[in-house]
mmCIF file of C-alpha atoms (C1' of nucleotides) in Angstrom:
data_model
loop_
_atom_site.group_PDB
_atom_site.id
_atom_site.type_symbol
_atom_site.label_atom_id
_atom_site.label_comp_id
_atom_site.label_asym_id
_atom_site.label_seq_id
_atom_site.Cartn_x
_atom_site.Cartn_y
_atom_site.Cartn_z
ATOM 1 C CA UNK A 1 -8.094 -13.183 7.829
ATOM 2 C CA UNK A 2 -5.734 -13.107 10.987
ATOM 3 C CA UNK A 3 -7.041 -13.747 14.918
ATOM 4 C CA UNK A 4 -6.336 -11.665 17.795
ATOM 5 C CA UNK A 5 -6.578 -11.301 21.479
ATOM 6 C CA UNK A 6 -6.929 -7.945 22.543
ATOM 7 C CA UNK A 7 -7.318 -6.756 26.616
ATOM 8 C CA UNK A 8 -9.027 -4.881 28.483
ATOM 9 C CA UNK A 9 -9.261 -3.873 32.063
ATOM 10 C CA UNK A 10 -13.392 -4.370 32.471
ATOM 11 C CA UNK A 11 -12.990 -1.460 35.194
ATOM 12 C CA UNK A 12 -11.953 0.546 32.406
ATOM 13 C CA UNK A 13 -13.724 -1.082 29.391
ATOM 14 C CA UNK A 14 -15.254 -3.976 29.561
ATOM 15 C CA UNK A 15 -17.088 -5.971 27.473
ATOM 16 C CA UNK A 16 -20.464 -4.487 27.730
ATOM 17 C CA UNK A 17 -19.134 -0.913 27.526
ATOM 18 C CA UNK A 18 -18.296 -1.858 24.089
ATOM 19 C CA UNK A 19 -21.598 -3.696 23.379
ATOM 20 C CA UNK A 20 -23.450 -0.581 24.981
ATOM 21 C CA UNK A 21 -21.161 1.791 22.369
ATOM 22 C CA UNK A 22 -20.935 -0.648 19.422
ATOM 23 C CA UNK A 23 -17.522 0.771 18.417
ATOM 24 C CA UNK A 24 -14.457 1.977 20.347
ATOM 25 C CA UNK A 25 -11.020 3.214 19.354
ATOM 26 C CA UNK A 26 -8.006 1.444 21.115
ATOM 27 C CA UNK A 27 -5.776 4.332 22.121
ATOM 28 C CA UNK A 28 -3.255 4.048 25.052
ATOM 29 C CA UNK A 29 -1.041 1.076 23.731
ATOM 30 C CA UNK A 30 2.481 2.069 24.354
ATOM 31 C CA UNK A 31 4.459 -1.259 23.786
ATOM 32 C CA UNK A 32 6.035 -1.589 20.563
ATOM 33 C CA UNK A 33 5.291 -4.584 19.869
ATOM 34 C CA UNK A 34 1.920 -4.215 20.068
ATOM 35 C CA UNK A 35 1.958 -1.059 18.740
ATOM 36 C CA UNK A 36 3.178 -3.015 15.124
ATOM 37 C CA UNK A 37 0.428 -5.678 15.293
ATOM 38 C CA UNK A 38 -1.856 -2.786 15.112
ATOM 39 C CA UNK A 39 -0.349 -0.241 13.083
ATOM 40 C CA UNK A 40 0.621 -3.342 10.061
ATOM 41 C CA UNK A 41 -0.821 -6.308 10.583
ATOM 42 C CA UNK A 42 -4.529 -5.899 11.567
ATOM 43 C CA UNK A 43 -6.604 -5.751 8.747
ATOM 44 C CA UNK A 44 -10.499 -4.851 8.193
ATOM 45 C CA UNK A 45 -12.720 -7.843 9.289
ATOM 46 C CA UNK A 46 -9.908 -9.363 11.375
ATOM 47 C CA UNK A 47 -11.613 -10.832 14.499
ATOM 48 C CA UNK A 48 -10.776 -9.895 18.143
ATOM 49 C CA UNK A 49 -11.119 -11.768 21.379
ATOM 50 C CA UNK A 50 -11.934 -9.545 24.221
ATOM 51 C CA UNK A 51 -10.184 -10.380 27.000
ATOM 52 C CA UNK A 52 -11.170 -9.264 30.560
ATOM 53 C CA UNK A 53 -7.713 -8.120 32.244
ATOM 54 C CA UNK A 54 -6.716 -7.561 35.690
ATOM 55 C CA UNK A 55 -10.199 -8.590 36.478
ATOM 56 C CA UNK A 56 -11.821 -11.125 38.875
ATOM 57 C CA UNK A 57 -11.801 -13.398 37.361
ATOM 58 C CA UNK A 58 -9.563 -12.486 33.875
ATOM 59 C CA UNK A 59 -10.315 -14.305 30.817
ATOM 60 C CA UNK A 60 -12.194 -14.066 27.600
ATOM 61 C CA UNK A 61 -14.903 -12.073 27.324
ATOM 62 C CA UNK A 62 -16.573 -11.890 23.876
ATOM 63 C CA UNK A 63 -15.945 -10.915 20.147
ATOM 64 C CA UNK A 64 -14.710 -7.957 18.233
ATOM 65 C CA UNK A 65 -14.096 -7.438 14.713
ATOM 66 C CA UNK A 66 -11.347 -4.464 13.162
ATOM 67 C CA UNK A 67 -13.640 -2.091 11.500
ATOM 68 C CA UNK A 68 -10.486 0.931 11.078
ATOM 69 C CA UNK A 69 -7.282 -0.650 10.163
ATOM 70 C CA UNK A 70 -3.977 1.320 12.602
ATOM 71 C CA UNK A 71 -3.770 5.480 12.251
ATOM 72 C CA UNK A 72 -2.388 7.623 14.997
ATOM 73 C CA UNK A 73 -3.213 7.396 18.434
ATOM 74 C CA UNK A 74 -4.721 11.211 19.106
ATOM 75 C CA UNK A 75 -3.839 10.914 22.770
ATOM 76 C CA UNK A 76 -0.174 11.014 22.390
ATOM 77 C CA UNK A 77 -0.519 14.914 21.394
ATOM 78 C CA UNK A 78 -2.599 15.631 24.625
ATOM 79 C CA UNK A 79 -0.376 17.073 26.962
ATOM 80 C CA UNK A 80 -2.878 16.576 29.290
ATOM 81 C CA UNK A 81 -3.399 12.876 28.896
ATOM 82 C CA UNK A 82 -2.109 10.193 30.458
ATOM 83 C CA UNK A 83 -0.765 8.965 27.342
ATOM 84 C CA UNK A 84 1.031 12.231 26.163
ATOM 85 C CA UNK A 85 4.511 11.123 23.927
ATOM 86 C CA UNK A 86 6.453 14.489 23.997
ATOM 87 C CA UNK A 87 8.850 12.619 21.505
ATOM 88 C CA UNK A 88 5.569 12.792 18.943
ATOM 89 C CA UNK A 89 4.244 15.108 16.653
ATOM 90 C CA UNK A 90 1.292 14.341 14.099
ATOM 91 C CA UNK A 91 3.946 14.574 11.577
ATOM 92 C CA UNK A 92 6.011 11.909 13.551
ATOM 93 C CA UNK A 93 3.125 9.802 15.100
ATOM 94 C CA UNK A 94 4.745 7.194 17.741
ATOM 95 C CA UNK A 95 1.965 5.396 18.653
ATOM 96 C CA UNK A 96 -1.026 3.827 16.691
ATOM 97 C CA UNK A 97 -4.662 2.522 17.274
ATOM 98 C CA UNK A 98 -7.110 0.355 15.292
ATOM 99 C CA UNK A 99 -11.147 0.902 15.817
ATOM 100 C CA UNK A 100 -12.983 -2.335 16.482
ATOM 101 C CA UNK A 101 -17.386 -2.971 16.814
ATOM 102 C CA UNK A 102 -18.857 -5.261 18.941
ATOM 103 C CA UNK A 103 -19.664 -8.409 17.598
ATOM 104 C CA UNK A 104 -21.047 -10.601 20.064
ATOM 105 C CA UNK A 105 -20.600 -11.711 23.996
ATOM 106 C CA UNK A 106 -19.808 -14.980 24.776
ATOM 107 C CA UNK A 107 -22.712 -16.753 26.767
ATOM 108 C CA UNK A 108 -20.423 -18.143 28.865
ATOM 109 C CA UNK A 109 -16.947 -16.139 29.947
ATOM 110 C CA UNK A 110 -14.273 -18.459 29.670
ATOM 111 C CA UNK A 111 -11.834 -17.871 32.644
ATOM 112 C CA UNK A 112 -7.853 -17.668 32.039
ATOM 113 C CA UNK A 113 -7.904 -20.985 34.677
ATOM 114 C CA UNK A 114 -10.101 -22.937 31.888
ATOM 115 C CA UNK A 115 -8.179 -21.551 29.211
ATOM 116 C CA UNK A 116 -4.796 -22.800 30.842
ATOM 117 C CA UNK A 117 -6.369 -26.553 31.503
ATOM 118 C CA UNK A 118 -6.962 -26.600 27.708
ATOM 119 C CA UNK A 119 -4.457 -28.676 26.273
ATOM 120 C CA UNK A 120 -5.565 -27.462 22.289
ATOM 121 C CA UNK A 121 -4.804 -24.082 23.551
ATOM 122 C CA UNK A 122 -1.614 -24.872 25.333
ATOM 123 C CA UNK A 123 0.811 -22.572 22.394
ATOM 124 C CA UNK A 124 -0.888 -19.792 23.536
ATOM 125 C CA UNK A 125 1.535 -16.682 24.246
ATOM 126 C CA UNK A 126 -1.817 -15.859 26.797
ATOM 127 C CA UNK A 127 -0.583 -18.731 28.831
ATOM 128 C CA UNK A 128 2.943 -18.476 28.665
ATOM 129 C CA UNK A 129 5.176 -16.876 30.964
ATOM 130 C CA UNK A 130 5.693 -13.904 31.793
ATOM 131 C CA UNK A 131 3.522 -12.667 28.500
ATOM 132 C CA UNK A 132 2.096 -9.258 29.076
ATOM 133 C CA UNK A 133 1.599 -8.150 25.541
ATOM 134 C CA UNK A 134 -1.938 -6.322 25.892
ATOM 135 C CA UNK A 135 -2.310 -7.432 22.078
ATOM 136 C CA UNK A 136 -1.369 -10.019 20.079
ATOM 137 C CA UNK A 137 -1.550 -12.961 17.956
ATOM 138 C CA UNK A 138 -3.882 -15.882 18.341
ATOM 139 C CA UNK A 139 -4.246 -19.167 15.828
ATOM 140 C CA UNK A 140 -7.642 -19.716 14.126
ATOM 141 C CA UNK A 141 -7.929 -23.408 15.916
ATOM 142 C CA UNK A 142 -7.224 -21.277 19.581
ATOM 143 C CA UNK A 143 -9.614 -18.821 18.679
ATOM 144 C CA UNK A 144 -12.314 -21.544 17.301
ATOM 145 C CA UNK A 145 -11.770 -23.405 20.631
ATOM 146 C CA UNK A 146 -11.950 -20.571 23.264
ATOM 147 C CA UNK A 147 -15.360 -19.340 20.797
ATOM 148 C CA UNK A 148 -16.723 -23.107 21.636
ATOM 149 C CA UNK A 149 -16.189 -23.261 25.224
ATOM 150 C CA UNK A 150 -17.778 -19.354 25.586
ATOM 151 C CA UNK A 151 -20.952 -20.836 23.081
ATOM 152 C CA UNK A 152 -21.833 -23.678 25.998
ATOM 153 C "C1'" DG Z 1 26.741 -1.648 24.751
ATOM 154 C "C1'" DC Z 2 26.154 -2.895 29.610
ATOM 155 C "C1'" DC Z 3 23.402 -2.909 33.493
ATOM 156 C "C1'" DA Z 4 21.145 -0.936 37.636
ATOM 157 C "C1'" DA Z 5 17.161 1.514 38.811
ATOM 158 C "C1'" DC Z 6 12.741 2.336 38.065
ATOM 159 C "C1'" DG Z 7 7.979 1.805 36.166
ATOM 160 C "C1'" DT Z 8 4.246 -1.136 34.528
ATOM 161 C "C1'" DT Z 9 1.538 -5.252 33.781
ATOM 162 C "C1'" DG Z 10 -1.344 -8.536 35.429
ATOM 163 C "C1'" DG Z 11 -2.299 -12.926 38.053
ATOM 164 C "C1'" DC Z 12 -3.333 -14.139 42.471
ATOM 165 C "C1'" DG M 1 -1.775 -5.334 48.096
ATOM 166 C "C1'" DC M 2 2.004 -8.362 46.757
ATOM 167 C "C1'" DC M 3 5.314 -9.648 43.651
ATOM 168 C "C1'" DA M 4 7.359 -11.832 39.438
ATOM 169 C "C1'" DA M 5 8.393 -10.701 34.896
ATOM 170 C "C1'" DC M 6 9.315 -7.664 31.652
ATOM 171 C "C1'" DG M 7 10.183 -2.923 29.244
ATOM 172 C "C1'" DT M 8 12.452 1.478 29.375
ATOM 173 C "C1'" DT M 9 15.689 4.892 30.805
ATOM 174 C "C1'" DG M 10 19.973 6.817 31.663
ATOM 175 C "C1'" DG M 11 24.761 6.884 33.585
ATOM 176 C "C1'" DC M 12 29.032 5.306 32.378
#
DNA sequence: GCCAACGTTGGC
DNA sequence: GCCAACGTTGGC
Protein backbone atom coordinates (compact mmCIF):
# COMPACT_ATOMS: atom_id res chain seq x y z
CA UNK A 1 0.00 0.00 0.00
CA UNK A 2 1.58 3.44 -1.09
CA UNK A 3 0.97 7.06 0.94
CA UNK A 4 -0.02 10.22 -0.53
CA UNK A 5 -0.54 13.85 0.02
CA UNK A 6 -3.12 15.22 -1.97
CA UNK A 7 -4.33 19.31 -1.85
CA UNK A 8 -6.90 21.11 -1.72
CA UNK A 9 -7.86 24.71 -1.66
CA UNK A 10 -10.53 24.49 1.55
CA UNK A 11 -12.30 27.55 -0.34
CA UNK A 12 -12.86 25.17 -2.96
CA UNK A 13 -12.95 21.77 -1.13
CA UNK A 14 -12.08 21.41 2.01
CA UNK A 15 -11.99 18.88 4.31
CA UNK A 16 -15.47 18.83 5.56
CA UNK A 17 -16.95 19.21 2.06
CA UNK A 18 -15.60 15.84 1.57
CA UNK A 19 -16.72 14.48 4.99
CA UNK A 20 -20.25 16.14 4.28
CA UNK A 21 -20.15 14.15 0.58
CA UNK A 22 -18.23 11.01 1.66
CA UNK A 23 -16.70 10.65 -1.83
CA UNK A 24 -15.35 13.11 -4.42
CA UNK A 25 -13.68 12.74 -7.80
CA UNK A 26 -10.32 14.70 -8.24
CA UNK A 27 -10.71 16.32 -11.64
CA UNK A 28 -8.75 19.52 -12.62
CA UNK A 29 -5.07 18.20 -12.21
CA UNK A 30 -3.21 19.41 -15.18
CA UNK A 31 0.53 18.76 -14.22
CA UNK A 32 1.98 15.77 -15.61
CA UNK A 33 3.51 14.65 -13.08
CA UNK A 34 0.81 14.42 -11.04
CA UNK A 35 -1.30 13.47 -13.57
CA UNK A 36 1.02 9.86 -13.61
CA UNK A 37 0.85 9.35 -9.82
CA UNK A 38 -2.79 9.18 -10.39
CA UNK A 39 -3.39 7.67 -13.59
CA UNK A 40 -0.48 4.49 -12.55
CA UNK A 41 0.49 4.48 -9.35
CA UNK A 42 -2.51 4.98 -6.98
CA UNK A 43 -4.04 1.93 -6.18
CA UNK A 44 -7.48 0.94 -4.31
CA UNK A 45 -7.06 1.38 -0.47
CA UNK A 46 -4.03 3.66 -0.90
CA UNK A 47 -4.34 6.34 1.85
CA UNK A 48 -4.47 10.14 1.25
CA UNK A 49 -3.52 13.07 3.39
CA UNK A 50 -5.71 16.00 2.84
CA UNK A 51 -3.93 18.89 2.75
CA UNK A 52 -5.51 22.38 3.23
CA UNK A 53 -3.82 24.64 0.38
CA UNK A 54 -3.57 28.23 -0.09
CA UNK A 55 -5.41 28.41 3.13
CA UNK A 56 -4.91 30.27 6.47
CA UNK A 57 -3.30 28.53 7.82
CA UNK A 58 -2.21 25.51 5.05
CA UNK A 59 -1.43 22.19 6.33
CA UNK A 60 -2.88 18.79 6.86
CA UNK A 61 -6.21 18.37 7.20
CA UNK A 62 -7.46 14.76 7.59
CA UNK A 63 -7.58 11.28 5.81
CA UNK A 64 -8.66 9.90 2.52
CA UNK A 65 -8.48 6.58 1.12
CA UNK A 66 -8.49 5.76 -3.14
CA UNK A 67 -11.74 4.07 -3.60
CA UNK A 68 -11.51 4.42 -7.96
CA UNK A 69 -8.08 3.79 -9.14
CA UNK A 70 -7.09 6.86 -12.36
CA UNK A 71 -9.79 7.01 -15.55
CA UNK A 72 -10.32 10.14 -17.54
CA UNK A 73 -10.85 13.38 -16.22
CA UNK A 74 -14.59 14.25 -17.83
CA UNK A 75 -13.83 17.95 -17.56
CA UNK A 76 -11.23 18.09 -20.17
CA UNK A 77 -14.13 17.49 -22.91
CA UNK A 78 -16.22 20.46 -21.46
CA UNK A 79 -15.65 23.23 -23.59
CA UNK A 80 -17.19 25.12 -21.14
CA UNK A 81 -15.02 24.25 -18.20
CA UNK A 82 -12.28 25.67 -16.86
CA UNK A 83 -10.38 22.66 -17.43
CA UNK A 84 -11.29 22.11 -21.19
CA UNK A 85 -7.94 20.27 -23.13
CA UNK A 86 -8.84 20.97 -26.84
CA UNK A 87 -5.75 18.65 -27.55
CA UNK A 88 -8.19 15.69 -25.91
CA UNK A 89 -10.68 13.51 -27.09
CA UNK A 90 -12.24 10.50 -25.00
CA UNK A 91 -10.41 8.41 -27.39
CA UNK A 92 -7.13 10.35 -26.52
CA UNK A 93 -7.82 11.24 -22.79
CA UNK A 94 -4.92 13.78 -21.55
CA UNK A 95 -5.72 14.09 -18.23
CA UNK A 96 -6.77 11.57 -15.43
CA UNK A 97 -8.53 11.50 -11.94
CA UNK A 98 -8.77 8.97 -9.08
CA UNK A 99 -12.09 8.99 -6.67
CA UNK A 100 -11.22 9.03 -2.99
CA UNK A 101 -13.99 8.68 0.49
CA UNK A 102 -13.54 10.32 3.50
CA UNK A 103 -11.93 8.54 6.07
CA UNK A 104 -11.50 10.53 9.00
CA UNK A 105 -10.51 14.34 10.19
CA UNK A 106 -7.71 14.86 12.14
CA UNK A 107 -8.65 16.22 15.72
CA UNK A 108 -6.09 18.45 15.55
CA UNK A 109 -4.97 20.22 11.96
CA UNK A 110 -1.42 20.06 11.77
CA UNK A 111 -0.13 23.39 10.23
CA UNK A 112 2.64 23.37 7.30
CA UNK A 113 4.81 25.59 10.18
CA UNK A 114 4.63 22.33 12.57
CA UNK A 115 5.14 20.11 9.82
CA UNK A 116 8.41 22.05 8.72
CA UNK A 117 9.83 22.07 12.59
CA UNK A 118 9.53 18.24 12.36
CA UNK A 119 12.81 16.95 11.92
CA UNK A 120 11.27 13.01 11.09
CA UNK A 121 9.47 14.73 8.37
CA UNK A 122 12.29 16.84 7.11
CA UNK A 123 12.55 14.53 3.31
CA UNK A 124 9.37 15.73 2.65
CA UNK A 125 8.98 17.11 -1.09
CA UNK A 126 5.91 19.24 1.02
CA UNK A 127 8.73 21.10 2.61
CA UNK A 128 11.12 21.45 0.03
CA UNK A 129 11.59 24.20 -2.22
CA UNK A 130 9.90 25.42 -4.56
CA UNK A 131 7.56 22.01 -4.57
CA UNK A 132 4.17 22.76 -5.96
CA UNK A 133 3.14 19.33 -7.04
CA UNK A 134 -0.70 19.39 -5.91
CA UNK A 135 -0.11 15.46 -5.53
CA UNK A 136 2.40 13.34 -4.65
CA UNK A 137 4.34 10.90 -2.79
CA UNK A 138 4.65 10.63 0.95
CA UNK A 139 6.70 7.75 3.11
CA UNK A 140 4.65 5.54 5.49
CA UNK A 141 6.93 6.86 8.65
CA UNK A 142 5.89 10.80 7.29
CA UNK A 143 2.49 9.85 6.97
CA UNK A 144 2.43 7.82 10.51
CA UNK A 145 4.02 10.97 12.06
CA UNK A 146 1.88 13.84 10.61
CA UNK A 147 -1.38 11.08 11.59
CA UNK A 148 0.19 11.30 15.36
CA UNK A 149 0.60 14.89 15.74
CA UNK A 150 -3.25 15.46 14.06
CA UNK A 151 -4.48 12.39 16.82
CA UNK A 152 -3.24 14.82 19.97
C1' DG B 1 16.96 22.75 -28.77
C1' DC B 2 17.26 27.32 -26.63
C1' DC B 3 15.18 30.75 -24.08
C1' DA B 4 12.08 34.74 -23.26
C1' DA B 5 7.47 35.61 -22.13
C1' DC B 6 3.71 34.35 -19.88
C1' DG B 7 0.66 31.77 -16.63
C1' DT B 8 0.01 29.31 -12.29
C1' DT B 9 0.89 27.75 -7.64
C1' DG B 10 1.01 28.61 -3.05
C1' DG B 11 3.26 30.58 1.21
C1' DC B 12 3.23 34.65 3.55
C1' DG C 1 -1.82 41.37 -2.84
C1' DC C 2 3.03 40.24 -3.44
C1' DC C 3 6.40 37.50 -5.29
C1' DA C 4 9.49 33.40 -5.83
C1' DA C 5 9.58 29.20 -8.14
C1' DC C 6 8.25 26.47 -11.51
C1' DG C 7 5.69 24.74 -15.92
C1' DT C 8 4.31 25.67 -20.59
C1' DT C 9 4.28 27.90 -24.97
C1' DG C 10 6.05 29.55 -29.09
C1' DG C 11 9.44 32.11 -32.02
C1' DC C 12 13.65 31.34 -33.97
Amino acid sequence: MKYWLMKSEPDVFSIDDLKKKKKTHWDGVRNFQARNFMKVEMKKGDKVLFYHSNADPSGAAGIAEIIKEGYPDHTQFDPDDKHFEPKASPQKPYWYMVDVKFVEKLKTFVPLNEIKKNPKLRKMKLVQRGNRLSVMPVEKNEFDEIVKMGSK
